[in-house]
Amino acid sequence: MEPNAKIQIRKPLTWGEFDPHRRQNAHVGMWAWIWQRISAIAIIFLLGLHIALTYKPVIQFLLLMTVIFHAALGIRVILLDFNLVNVKYRNLLIAGLLGLGLFVFILIWTSIYS
Amino acid sequence: MNISKHHPLHTRTIKIFRYDPCVNGEGHFDRFETEIADETKTTILDVLIRIQKEQDPSLSFRYACRVNMCGSCGMVINGREGLACKTNVADLPKDKEITLRPLNHFPVVKDLVVDMDPFFKKYEASMPYFDPTEDLTEPAIIRPDSKERRIIGLATECIQCGCCVSSCTMVNYHDSYAGPAALNRAFTLLADSRDGLYDLRMNQVLQSCYHCRTEFNCTEVCPKEISPTRAIKHIQRLALKKYARGKRQGPLERTEGAIQAIQTDLPCGRSGASEFPESPERRRFLKQATFGIGAVSTLALGAVLGTAAIGPSIKKTPKRWIHLKSMEALAVGKVSTVVMTYDVQNGFHKSRVSKPVMIVRQLDINNIVVFNTTCTHLGCTVHWDENKKLYVCACHGGMFDQEGNVSAGPPPRPLDRYAFKVEDGHLFVEVV
């Protein structure tokens, strides 16, 4: 059969295009990745502020929080990269390491200000 | 029917993406309503077949086995990739609209049917065939509990449905990215010690592995519960091991003859070069850009941190004028001892210095001398002895005359003098 010359194939749909449920159904691993990148940029700014305005509790709080958040997600990727943790625990790791991070944060914060 | 007695009929709205290749355009959603007797026993594929039979015969979708084995009916169901035949209506939020849409990253042929050609091109480029190192006539015996078999695990179960490629956000941005399915297939062969194409295959796929951002989208959606992310990580580790081995033993032996022999053995006249080419200019540029940006930011950050850390220590303290006393309080022709107090910033440490100075005042304002009381010998404090008319150091018997010159004892040089000025009848000395 002769191919129909009039038929035109639509260009590929991109991620999220014509997809009303995509965002709320996006997977937690993807958010972990995006937020780690965002926190990386935030750290640069907060570090600058921290140097400019030393010992301001608000900046110390934000910087420590962001660094621990970033580190927790980074440690997760390292653990998975080197197969130190089975990939089936990938989502559990996010909660676990962020929880651990919060604990470390409280520990550091109370040791400075108490 | 009796079913409806136990399961009251339920109307669900199904929104389906429509694209007509004869009309072209961006495509749109059509709404269909259908009654579903038992949602736990109705798959999305059943719903589609029913809509096609009862409401719109022009609705296009692809399916074959209907039992989750062929991978034909992959599509995006409510924002998540899945097989229509594996997804039950009951798995989706109750009483809400169901949205069906073709897979991402594939050209849409019609409605839910996509062109899988790019997928299979990339799949083929990952060399998905087994080429043994030694030709055995007997079937190989592989114990299910062997380490290698356990590592490869379920990764061989891939049915090429394309769900992983559709879910991967990185496929969007890197045309040269082989995608999760192709890399998963390459992993199953790379991890197999009987594979004879290790080097070639590694060369084909390794570049792609670095496009993975460990988002696990592919793992989440895989209908066969394979983790392509795990496969990609494994290939990266294999490459790392190979690199470490190369460092220890020198580069892997790859004679021209051996490459020729492999290449003549390959189907489709494949060459050893990567099928996912990244132009060398681009790679060089990225390398330089990475190093450049890295160097600049390291320098910038280093400079800021370095200055903050050691700046105060090397900073020269500016000279300052310290107020001593009003001129009237100083007796003419006598030596007065005054204690001056000022703050000194030393690195991060700030301290207060109290130090006596001796002032010799004559009537002429220009004829004033301000002596440092520190003995030039070993730093003890010198005092004025009115009887001897000498400055005496109690420690080692150093003595200085009225001009501050050494008259006895061990001091090597005369007493130090401060620079001074008189402003509005007040005496100031300069300190560092």
Coordinates of C-alpha atoms in Angstrom, one line a residue, chain A residues 6-22 25-27 29-30 33 37 47 51 76-77 80-83 87 90-91, chain B residues 17 19 21 24 26-27 29 76 78-81 99 101-102 104-108 167 169-170 172 213 215-217 219-221 233 237 304-305:
Chain A
K6 CA -1.2 13.6 3.8
I7 CA -0.6 11.8 7.1
Q8 CA 1.5 13.7 9.4
I9 CA 3.0 12.4 12.6
R10 CA 2.7 14.6 15.6
K11 CA 6.0 15.6 17.3
P12 CA 6.6 13.8 20.5
L13 CA 4.7 14.9 23.6
T14 CA 7.1 16.3 26.2
W15 CA 7.0 15.6 29.9
G16 CA 3.9 17.2 31.4
E17 CA 2.4 18.4 28.1
F18 CA -1.3 17.6 27.8
D19 CA -1.0 15.9 31.2
P20 CA -3.2 17.4 33.8
H21 CA -2.4 14.8 36.5
R22 CA 1.4 14.7 35.9
N25 CA 1.5 12.2 40.4
A26 CA 5.2 12.9 40.0
H27 CA 7.4 10.6 42.0
G29 CA 12.6 10.7 43.8
M30 CA 12.3 13.4 41.2
W33 CA 16.6 15.5 42.9
R37 CA 19.6 21.3 43.2
L47 CA 27.0 31.2 52.5
I51 CA 30.1 35.7 55.5
R76 CA 21.2 9.1 49.7
V77 CA 22.4 9.3 46.1
L80 CA 22.5 4.2 46.0
D81 CA 25.3 5.0 43.6
F82 CA 27.7 2.6 45.3
N83 CA 25.0 0.0 46.0
V87 CA 17.4 0.4 45.5
R90 CA 15.1 4.5 47.7
N91 CA 12.1 6.3 49.1
Chain B
F17 CA -6.0 12.4 24.0
Y19 CA -4.7 13.3 17.5
P21 CA -2.8 12.6 11.5
N24 CA -2.7 17.4 12.2
E26 CA -1.5 19.8 18.5
G27 CA -4.2 17.3 19.5
F29 CA -8.8 15.6 24.8
V76 CA 0.1 7.6 30.4
N78 CA -3.6 9.8 35.1
G79 CA -0.1 11.3 34.8
R80 CA 1.7 8.0 35.3
E81 CA 3.0 5.6 32.7
T99 CA -7.0 10.8 31.8
R101 CA -2.6 10.0 26.9
P102 CA 0.2 8.6 24.7
N104 CA 6.1 11.0 26.2
H105 CA 9.2 11.3 23.9
F106 CA 7.7 9.3 21.1
P107 CA 6.2 10.7 17.9
V108 CA 2.4 10.3 18.1
S167 CA 8.8 8.8 32.5
T169 CA 12.8 13.6 32.4
M170 CA 16.4 13.4 31.1
N172 CA 13.8 15.3 27.2
R213 CA 20.1 11.9 37.6
E215 CA 15.4 10.2 40.0
F216 CA 14.0 6.7 39.9
N217 CA 11.1 7.7 37.7
T219 CA 11.9 2.4 38.4
E220 CA 8.6 3.7 39.8
V221 CA 6.6 3.1 36.6
K233 CA 24.4 2.6 38.4
R237 CA 30.4 0.9 38.8
V304 CA 36.3 35.5 50.1
L305 CA 36.8 32.7 52.7

